[in-house]
XYZ file of C-alpha atoms in Angstrom:
604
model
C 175.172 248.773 -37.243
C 177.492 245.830 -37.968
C 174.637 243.804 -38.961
C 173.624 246.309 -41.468
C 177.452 246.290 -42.835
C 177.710 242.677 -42.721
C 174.337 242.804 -44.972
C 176.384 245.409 -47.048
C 179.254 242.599 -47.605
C 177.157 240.170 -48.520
C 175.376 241.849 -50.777
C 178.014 242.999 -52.508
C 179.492 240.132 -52.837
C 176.667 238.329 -54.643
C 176.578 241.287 -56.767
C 180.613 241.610 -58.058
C 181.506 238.082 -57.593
C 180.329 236.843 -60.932
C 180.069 240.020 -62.709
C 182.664 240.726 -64.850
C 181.714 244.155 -65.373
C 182.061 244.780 -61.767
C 185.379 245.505 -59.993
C 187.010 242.233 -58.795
C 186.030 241.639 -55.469
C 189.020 238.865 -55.048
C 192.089 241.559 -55.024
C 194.005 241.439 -51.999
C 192.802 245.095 -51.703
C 189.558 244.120 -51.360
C 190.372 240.946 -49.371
C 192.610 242.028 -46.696
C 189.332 244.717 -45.869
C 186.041 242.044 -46.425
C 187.622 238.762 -44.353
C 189.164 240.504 -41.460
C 185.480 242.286 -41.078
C 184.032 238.620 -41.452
C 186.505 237.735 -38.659
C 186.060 240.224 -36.382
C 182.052 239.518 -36.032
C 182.771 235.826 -35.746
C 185.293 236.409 -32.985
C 182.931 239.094 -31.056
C 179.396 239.058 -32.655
C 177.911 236.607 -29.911
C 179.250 238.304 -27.124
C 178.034 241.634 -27.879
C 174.853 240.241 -28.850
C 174.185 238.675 -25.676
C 174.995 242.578 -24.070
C 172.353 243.738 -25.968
C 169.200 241.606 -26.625
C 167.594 242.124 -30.418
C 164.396 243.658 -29.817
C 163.292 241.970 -32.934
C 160.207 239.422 -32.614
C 162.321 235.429 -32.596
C 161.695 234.950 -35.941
C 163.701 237.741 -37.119
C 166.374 237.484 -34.316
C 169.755 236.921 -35.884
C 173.223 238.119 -34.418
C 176.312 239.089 -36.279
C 178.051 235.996 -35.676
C 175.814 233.852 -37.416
C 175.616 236.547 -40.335
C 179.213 236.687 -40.807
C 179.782 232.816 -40.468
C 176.870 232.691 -43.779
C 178.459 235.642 -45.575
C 182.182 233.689 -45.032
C 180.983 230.665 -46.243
C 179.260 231.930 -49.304
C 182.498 234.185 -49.994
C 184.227 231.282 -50.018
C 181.988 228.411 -51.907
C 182.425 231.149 -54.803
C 186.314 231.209 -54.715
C 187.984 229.788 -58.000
C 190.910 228.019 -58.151
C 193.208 231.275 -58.631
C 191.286 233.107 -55.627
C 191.854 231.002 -53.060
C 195.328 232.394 -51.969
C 193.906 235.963 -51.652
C 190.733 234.670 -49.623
C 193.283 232.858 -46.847
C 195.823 235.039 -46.166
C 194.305 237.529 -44.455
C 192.866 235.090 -42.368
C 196.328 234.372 -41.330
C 197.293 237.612 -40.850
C 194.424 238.142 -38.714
C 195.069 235.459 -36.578
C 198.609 236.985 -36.081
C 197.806 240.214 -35.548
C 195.467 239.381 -32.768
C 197.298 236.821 -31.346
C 194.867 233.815 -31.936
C 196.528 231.263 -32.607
C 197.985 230.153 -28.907
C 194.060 229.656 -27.822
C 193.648 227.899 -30.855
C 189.777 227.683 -30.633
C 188.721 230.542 -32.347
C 191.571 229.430 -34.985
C 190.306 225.985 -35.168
C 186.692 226.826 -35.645
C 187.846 229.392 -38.291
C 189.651 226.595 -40.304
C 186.698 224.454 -40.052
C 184.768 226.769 -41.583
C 187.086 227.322 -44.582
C 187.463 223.606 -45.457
C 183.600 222.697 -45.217
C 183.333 226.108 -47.521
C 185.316 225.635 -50.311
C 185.216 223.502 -53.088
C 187.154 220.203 -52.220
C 189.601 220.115 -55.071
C 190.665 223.491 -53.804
C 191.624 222.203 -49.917
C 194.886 221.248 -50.605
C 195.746 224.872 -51.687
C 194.513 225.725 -48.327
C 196.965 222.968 -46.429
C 199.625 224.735 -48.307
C 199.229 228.004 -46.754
C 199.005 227.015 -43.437
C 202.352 224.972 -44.560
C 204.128 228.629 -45.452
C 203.248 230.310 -42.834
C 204.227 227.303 -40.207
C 207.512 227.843 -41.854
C 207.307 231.687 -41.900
C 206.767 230.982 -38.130
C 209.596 228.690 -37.556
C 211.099 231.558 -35.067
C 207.768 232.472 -33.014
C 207.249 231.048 -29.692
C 206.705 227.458 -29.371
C 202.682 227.709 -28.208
C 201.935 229.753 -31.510
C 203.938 227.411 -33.821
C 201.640 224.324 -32.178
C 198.693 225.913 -32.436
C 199.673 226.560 -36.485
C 200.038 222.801 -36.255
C 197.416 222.146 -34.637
C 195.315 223.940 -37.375
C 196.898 222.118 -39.488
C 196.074 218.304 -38.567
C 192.716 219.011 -38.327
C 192.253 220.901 -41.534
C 194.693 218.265 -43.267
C 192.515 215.493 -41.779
C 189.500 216.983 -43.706
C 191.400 217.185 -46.621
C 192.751 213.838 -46.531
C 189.852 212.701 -48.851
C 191.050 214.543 -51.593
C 194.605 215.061 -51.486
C 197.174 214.607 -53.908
C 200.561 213.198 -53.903
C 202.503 216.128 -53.408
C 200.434 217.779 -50.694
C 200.760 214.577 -48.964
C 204.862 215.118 -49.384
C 204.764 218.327 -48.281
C 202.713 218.170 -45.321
C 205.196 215.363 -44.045
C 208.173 217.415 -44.852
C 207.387 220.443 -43.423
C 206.195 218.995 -39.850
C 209.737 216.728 -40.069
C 211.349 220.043 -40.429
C 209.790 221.580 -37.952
C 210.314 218.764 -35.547
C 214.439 218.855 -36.408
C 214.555 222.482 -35.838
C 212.862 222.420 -32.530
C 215.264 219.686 -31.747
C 217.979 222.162 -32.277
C 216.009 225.214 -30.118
C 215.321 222.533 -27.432
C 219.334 221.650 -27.497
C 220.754 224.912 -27.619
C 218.263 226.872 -25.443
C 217.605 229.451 -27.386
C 216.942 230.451 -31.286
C 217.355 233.744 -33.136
C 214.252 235.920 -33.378
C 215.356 238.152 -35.543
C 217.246 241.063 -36.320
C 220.382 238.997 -34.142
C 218.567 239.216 -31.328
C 218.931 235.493 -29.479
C 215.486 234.544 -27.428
C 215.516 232.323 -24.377
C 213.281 229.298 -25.071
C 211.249 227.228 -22.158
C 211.703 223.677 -22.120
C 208.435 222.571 -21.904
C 206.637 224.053 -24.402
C 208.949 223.048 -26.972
C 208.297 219.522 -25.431
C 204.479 220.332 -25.993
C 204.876 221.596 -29.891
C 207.331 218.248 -30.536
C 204.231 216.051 -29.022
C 201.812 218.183 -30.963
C 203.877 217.390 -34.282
C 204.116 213.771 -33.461
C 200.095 213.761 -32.934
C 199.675 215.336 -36.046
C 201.932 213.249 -38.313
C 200.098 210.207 -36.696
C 196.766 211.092 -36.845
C 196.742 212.404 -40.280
C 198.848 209.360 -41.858
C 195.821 207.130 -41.100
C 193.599 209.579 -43.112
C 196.043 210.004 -45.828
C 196.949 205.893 -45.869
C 193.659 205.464 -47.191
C 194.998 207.268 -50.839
C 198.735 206.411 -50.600
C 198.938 203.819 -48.202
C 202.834 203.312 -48.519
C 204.323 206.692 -48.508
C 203.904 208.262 -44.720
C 205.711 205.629 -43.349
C 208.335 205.241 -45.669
C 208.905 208.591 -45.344
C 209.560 209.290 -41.618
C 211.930 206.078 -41.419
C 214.982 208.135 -39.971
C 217.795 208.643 -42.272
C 220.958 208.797 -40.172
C 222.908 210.699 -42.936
C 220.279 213.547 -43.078
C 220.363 214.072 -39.158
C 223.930 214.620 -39.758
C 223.455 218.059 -41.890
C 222.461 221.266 -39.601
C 220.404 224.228 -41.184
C 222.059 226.850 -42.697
C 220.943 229.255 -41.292
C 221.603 227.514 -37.297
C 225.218 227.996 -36.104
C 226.170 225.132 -34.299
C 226.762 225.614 -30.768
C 230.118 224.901 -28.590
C 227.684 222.972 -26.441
C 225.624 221.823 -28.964
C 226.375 218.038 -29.228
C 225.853 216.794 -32.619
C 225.775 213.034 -31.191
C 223.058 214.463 -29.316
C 220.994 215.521 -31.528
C 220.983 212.996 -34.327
C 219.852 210.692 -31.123
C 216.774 213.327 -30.379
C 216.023 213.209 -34.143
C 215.713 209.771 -34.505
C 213.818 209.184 -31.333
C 211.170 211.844 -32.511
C 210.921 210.446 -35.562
C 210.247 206.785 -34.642
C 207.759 208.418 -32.455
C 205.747 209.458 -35.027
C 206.484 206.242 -36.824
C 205.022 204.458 -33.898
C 202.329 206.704 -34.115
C 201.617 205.827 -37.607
C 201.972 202.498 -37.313
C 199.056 202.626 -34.649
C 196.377 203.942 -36.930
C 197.540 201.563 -39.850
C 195.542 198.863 -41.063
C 197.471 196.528 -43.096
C 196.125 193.492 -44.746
C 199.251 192.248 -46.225
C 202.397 192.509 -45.049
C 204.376 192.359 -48.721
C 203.296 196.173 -48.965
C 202.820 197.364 -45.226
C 206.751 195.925 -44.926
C 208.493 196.168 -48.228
C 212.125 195.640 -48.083
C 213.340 199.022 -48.089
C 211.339 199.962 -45.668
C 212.205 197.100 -43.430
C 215.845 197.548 -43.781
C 215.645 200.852 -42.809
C 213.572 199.777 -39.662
C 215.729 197.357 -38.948
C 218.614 199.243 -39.005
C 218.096 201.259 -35.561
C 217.879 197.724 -33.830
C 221.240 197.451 -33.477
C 222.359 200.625 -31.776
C 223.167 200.611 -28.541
C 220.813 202.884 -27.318
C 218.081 200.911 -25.438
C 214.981 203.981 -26.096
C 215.620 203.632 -29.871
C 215.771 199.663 -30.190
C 212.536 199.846 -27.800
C 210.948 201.960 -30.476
C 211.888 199.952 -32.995
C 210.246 196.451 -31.504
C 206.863 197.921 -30.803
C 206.839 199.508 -33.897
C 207.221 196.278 -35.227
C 204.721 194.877 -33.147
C 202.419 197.409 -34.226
C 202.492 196.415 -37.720
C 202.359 192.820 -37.329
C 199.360 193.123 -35.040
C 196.383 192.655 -37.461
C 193.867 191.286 -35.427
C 194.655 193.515 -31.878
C 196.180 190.484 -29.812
C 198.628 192.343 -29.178
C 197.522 194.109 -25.682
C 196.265 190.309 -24.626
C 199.697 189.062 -24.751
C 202.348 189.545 -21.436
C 204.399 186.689 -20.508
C 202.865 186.263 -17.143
C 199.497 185.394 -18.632
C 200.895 183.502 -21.387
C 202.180 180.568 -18.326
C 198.131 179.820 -17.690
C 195.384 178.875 -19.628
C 196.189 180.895 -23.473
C 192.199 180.428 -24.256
C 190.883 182.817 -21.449
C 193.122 185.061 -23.597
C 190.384 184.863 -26.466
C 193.697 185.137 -29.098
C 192.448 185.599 -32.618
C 194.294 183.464 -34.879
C 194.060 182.871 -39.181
C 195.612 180.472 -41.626
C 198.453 182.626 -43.009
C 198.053 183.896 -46.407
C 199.965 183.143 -49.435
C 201.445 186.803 -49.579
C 202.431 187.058 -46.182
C 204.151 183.374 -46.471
C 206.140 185.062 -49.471
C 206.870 187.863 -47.202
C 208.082 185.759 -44.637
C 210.410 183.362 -47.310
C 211.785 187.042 -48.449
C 212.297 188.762 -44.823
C 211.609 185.907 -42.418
C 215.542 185.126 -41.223
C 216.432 188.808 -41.467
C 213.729 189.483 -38.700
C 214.650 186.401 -36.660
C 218.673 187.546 -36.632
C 217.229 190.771 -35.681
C 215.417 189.760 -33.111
C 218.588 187.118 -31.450
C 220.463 189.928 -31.773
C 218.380 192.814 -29.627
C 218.221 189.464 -26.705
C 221.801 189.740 -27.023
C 222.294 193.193 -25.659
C 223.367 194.509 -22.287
C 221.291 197.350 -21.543
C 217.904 195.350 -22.338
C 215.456 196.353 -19.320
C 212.229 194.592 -18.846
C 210.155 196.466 -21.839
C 212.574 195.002 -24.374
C 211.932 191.290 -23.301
C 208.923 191.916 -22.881
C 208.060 193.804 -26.620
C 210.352 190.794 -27.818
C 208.160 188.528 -26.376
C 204.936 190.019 -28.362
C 207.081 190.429 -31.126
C 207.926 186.732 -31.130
C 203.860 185.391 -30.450
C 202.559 187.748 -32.989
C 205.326 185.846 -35.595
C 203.245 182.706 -34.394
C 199.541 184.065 -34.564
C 199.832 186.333 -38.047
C 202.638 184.346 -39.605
C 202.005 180.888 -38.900
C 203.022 178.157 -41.453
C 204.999 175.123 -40.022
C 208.445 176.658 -41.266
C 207.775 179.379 -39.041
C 207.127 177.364 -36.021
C 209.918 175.463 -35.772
C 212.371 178.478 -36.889
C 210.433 180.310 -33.887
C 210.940 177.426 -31.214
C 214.704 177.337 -32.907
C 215.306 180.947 -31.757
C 213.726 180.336 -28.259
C 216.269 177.674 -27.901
C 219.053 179.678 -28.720
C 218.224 182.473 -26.453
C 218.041 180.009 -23.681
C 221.589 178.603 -24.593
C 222.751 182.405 -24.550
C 221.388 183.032 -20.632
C 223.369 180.104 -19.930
C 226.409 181.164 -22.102
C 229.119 182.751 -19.536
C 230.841 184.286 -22.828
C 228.042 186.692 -23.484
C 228.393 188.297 -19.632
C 224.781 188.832 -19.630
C 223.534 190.654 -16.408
C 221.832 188.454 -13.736
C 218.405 189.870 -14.790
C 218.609 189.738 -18.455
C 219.474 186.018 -17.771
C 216.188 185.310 -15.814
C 213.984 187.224 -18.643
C 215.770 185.653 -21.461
C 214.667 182.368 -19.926
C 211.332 183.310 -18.503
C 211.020 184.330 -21.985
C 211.540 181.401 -23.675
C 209.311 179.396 -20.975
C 206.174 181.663 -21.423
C 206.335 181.398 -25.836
C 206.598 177.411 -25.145
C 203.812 177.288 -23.086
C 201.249 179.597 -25.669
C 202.768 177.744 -28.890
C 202.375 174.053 -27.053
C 198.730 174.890 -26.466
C 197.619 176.409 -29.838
C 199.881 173.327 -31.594
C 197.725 170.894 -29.958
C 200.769 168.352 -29.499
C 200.144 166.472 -26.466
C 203.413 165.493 -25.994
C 204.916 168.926 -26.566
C 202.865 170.600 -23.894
C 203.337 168.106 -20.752
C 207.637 168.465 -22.180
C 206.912 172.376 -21.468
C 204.730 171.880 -18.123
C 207.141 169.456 -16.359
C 209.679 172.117 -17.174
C 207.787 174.873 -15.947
C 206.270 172.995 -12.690
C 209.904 171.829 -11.664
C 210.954 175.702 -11.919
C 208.047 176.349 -9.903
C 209.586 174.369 -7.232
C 213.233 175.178 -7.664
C 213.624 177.969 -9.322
C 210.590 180.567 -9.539
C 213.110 183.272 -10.624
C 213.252 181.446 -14.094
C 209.679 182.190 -14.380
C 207.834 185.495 -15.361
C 206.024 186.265 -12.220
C 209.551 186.499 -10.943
C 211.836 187.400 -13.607
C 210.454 190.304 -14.678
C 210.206 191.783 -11.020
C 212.430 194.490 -9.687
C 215.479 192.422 -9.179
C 215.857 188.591 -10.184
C 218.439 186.667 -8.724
C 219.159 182.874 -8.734
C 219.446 181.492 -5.019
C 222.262 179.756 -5.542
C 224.416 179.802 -9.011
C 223.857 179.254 -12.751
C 225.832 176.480 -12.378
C 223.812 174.789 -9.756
C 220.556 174.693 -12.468
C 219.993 171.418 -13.472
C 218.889 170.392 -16.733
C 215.416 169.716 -15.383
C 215.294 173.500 -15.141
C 215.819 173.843 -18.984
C 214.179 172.961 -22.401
C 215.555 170.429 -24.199
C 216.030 170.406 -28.272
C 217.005 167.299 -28.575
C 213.465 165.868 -26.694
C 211.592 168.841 -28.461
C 212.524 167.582 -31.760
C 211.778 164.053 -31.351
C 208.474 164.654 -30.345
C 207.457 167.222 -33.020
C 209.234 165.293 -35.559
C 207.526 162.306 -34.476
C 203.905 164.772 -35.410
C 205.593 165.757 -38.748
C 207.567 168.443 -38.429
C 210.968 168.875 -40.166
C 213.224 166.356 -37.334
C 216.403 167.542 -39.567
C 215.639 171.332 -39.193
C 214.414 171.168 -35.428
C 217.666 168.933 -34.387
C 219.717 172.236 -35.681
C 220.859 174.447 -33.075
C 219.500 178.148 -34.813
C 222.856 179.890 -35.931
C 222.119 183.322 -37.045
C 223.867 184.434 -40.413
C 225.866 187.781 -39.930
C 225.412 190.133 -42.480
C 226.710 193.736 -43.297
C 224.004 195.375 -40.988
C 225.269 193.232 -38.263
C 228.430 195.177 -37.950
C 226.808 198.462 -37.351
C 224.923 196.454 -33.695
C 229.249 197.156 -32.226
C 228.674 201.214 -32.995
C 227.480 203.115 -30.801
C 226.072 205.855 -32.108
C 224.401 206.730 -35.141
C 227.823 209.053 -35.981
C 230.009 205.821 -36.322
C 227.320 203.991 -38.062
C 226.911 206.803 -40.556
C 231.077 206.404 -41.053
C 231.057 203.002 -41.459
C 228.034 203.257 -44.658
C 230.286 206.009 -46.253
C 233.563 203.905 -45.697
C 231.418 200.834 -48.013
C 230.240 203.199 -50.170
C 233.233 204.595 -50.889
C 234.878 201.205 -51.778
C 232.015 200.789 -54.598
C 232.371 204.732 -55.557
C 232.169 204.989 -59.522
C 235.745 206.882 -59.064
C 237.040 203.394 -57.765
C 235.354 201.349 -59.824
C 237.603 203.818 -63.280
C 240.390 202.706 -61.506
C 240.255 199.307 -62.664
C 242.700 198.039 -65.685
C 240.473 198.308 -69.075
C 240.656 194.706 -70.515
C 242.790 194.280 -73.879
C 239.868 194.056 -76.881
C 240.846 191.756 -79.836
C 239.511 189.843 -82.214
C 238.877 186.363 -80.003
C 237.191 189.164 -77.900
C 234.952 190.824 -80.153
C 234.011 187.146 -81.798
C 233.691 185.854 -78.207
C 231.141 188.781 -77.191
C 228.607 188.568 -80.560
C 228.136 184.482 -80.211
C 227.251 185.453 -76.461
C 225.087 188.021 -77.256
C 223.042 185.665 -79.777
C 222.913 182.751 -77.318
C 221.234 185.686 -74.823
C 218.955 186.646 -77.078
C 218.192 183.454 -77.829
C 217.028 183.025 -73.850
C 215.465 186.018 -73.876
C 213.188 184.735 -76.081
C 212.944 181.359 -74.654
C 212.662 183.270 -71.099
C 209.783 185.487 -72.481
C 207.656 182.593 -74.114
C 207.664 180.952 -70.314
C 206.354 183.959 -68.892
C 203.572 184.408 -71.656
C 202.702 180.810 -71.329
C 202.306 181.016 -67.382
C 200.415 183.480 -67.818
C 198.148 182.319 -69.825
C 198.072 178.890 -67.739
C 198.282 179.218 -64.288
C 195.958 179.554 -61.702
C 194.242 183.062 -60.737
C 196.120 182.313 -57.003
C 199.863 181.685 -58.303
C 199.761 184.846 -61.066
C 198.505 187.300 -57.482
C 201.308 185.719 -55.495
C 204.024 185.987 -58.050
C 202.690 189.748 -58.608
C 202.167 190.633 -55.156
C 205.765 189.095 -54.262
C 207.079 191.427 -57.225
């Protein structure tokens, strides 16, 4: 019998859906009775067929799953632009109603369906329903709001081909709001379910929908990086300020700590940055780093908390790591032979030596600056020692190199530095830090010299002091036998003896003799807050001071005619270098080599 009415569907809808004359078959009155009886034969057909055996000869054998799937798909190859909307939503409705979505199977395989059916300028109007009715679900249990999102990444992965910007924007939005609001069911324990009823939440399985937005954000970035390959992870680069502003419609709790949630948001959100940043494939780091974004990256470094400046160094990592050295390198390996490592290293590019002259000494403050903290455990020294070799392997021009070994240097003058009141063990990593880059950059330099400096260091640590050394140092608890103060300077690297021999190979002797001072900037202020409330209080304080309300405060300046004569000779002598400034750039243009022109533009 259902085969016969699943017959009946499809005939009629080959007959009314391109007759005019016909009623029209895409009403929702129509709709909300033809897909749910689609539905219902997909969900059930197969079982009841294997109940009851066709006694039709093979050939003719055919259940009502397999119908229905044909008659869905042909429904919905035929939907216009307009009918789409109609043809979805009572697919949603009927995964509601029947509770389908926590399975997520039959959901999944429905959705499937749907996107390999339709016409592929159409799928994004698809990714937008499923976008409502997350949202429509944001008060539904955690397990059916992750299977919605679950849905969702893989029917926004098959989309990815053909989506446009602001489906792109939207899918990203929505999951980030989701994430934030789960943040603030997970805090508080509870959410409203309606009609001011308050519903107990479990722990866990908001845990599992947070993971399965994070997966989802990650795994579809890659797909949609291939179209707009800047704008996912620009767009999940936590902004503090935001955090700050609750839903309207979420009362804030007496024991809802606000502190404590802008740290959940952030940590969320640089994991699905991290999680971007794994599927990305960057080629040059001028637009996989622009500035903005690398401020904003930066910024988190220098918070206190130890999780969030952990997430920001492999993130980091993850985007300097072209060529995947990047799970070869550990600074206990990095002491032996570097070539069993099988490290893949290229001549750096022009663009990425631009990027580096733009962004290079921010990075390296950044990075002196993370060594410096307290609360450092062993992942930070060691992410800052990947961070550090992959400057060397992707990066390397003989600038960098010497700025790198610079840094090294310093960090080993801070373990030594009683002022800092470095723990014991941060001590021993900073300087079984230092030790292992040596080693690796003395080997792929190729200065003879250089290396035996960094072995006869090494081997007398070895001897006297294997707590200086990786193996050791990044153990449970490092200790020096005696005292710091008991070290000789065997035990240490020295820059004066580094920089006579690499200067003696052609490297800058003025730059290397230079003990590396990093230059404080504004953003180094905010590394004393701790928390992302006083750094957020500090930005407004500086904004405030260049507020256009300040700025009218100023005295207007006296206009006469020494004034206005002063300002028109000026404003010919600018034109006049306008000109002159505009002929240079036409003339370059029309000049200069094919290389230059890219780098200036690609710099731009």
């Amino acid at each position: 019998i259902r085969m016969s009415g699943i017959r009946g569907l499809q005939g009629v809808v080959r007959k009314t859906v391109n007759d005019e004359l016909q009623a029209n078959i895409w009403d929702p009155q129509h709709m909300d009775k033809i897909v749910p009886s689609l539905l219902f034969n997909l969900q059930h057909g197969q079982d009841a067929d294997s109940r009851s055996p066709s006694p039709l000869p093979e050939k003719e054998q055919e259940n009502p799953r397999e119908l229905a799937e044909r008659c869905l798909r042909e429904l919905l190859g035929r939907a216009a632009y307009g009918n789409i909307k109609n043809a979805i939503k009572p697919v949603l409705i009927h995964l509601d109603n029947h509770s389908l979505w926590e399975p997520k199977v039959f959901a999944r395989g429905c959705f499937r369906i749907i996107m390999y059916s339709i016409q592929p300028q159409h799928s994004h109007l698809v990714i937008q329903q499923l976008l409502g009715h997350l949202d429509a679900n944001s008060r539904s249990a955690a397990p059916i709001r992750a299977g919605i999102v679950e849905v969702l990444s893989e029917a926004a992965g098959i989309a990815a081909s053909g989506s446009v910007g602001p489906t792109v924007l939207e899918v990203f939005n929505t999951l980030l709001r989701q994430l934030r609001l789960s943040i603030d069911y997970e805090l508080t324990g509870a959410y409203d379910s309606g009609a001011g009823k308050s519903r107990k939440i479990k722990e866990h399985e908001e845990r599992m929908f947070q993971e399965a937005v994070i997966k989802t954000i990650g795994g579809n970035s890659s797909g949609f990086s291939r179209n707009f390959p800047f704008f996912p992870k620009i767009f999940l680069i936590p902004s503090p300020r935001s955090h700050l502003e609750f839903p309207s419609e979420f009362p804030i709790f007496p024991h809802f700590s606000r502190e404590n949630r802008n740290r959940l948001t952030q940590i969320m959100l640089l994991k699905s940055l991290l999680q971007v940043s794994v599927g990305f494939q960057c080629t040059n780091l001028l637009t996989a780093l622009p500035g903005a974004f690398l401020e904003r990256l930066l910024s988190p470094a220098l918070l206190e908390d130890p999780e969030i400046r952990l997430f920001v160094l492999e993130i980091l990592c993850s985007f300097l790591d072209r060529h995947g050295n990047r799970q070869r390198l550990c600074p206990e390996s990095a002491i032996g032979d570097v070539s069993v490592l099988k490290l893949k290293v290229e001549k750096c590019s022009r663009q990425d030596s631009v990027f580096m002259k733009k962004h290079g000494q921010q990075l390296l403050r950044h990075l002196f600056l993370v060594s410096k903290e307290q609360q450092n455990s062993r992942d930070h020294f060691q992410a800052l020692f990947r961070l550090l070799v992959l400057l060397g392997l992707e990066l390397a021009n003989e600038e960098l190199l010497v700025d790198l070994i610079r840094l090294v240097l310093a960090m080993q003058d801070l373990a030594q530095s009683s002022e800092e009141k470095l723990p014991a063990r941060s001590r021993c990593a900073l300087l079984a830090l230092g030790a292992a880059f040596l080693h690796l950059i003395a080997q792929l330099l190729t200065v003879p010299p250089f290396l035996q400096h960094v072995r006869e260091v090494i081997q007398a640590r070895e001897k006297d002091a294997p707590f200086l050394l990786p193996q050791e140092a990044f153990g449970e608890n490092p200790r020096p036998s005696g005292g710091w103060d008991q070290l000789g300077p065997e035990l240490f690297f020295g820059q004066s003896r580094i920089s006579e021999i690499l200067g003696s190979s052609g490297y800058s002797l003025e730059r290397l003799s230079a003990p590396y001072v990093p230059q404080l900037g504004d953003e180094d202020r905010l590394s004393k807050r701790k928390s992302i409330g006083e750094t957020i209080s500090l930005q407004v304080e500086v904004e405030s001071r260049n507020s256009p309300e300040r700025e009218q405060r100023a005295p207007a300046e006296e206009i006469t005619y020494e004034t206005l004569k002063k300002a028109i000779v000026d404003s010919v002598a600018v034109e006049e270098q306008e000109r002159e400034r505009r002929r240079l750039v036409v003339e370059k243009f029309q000049k200069a080599p094919f290389e230059e022109i890219a780098a200036h533009c690609g710099a731009r």
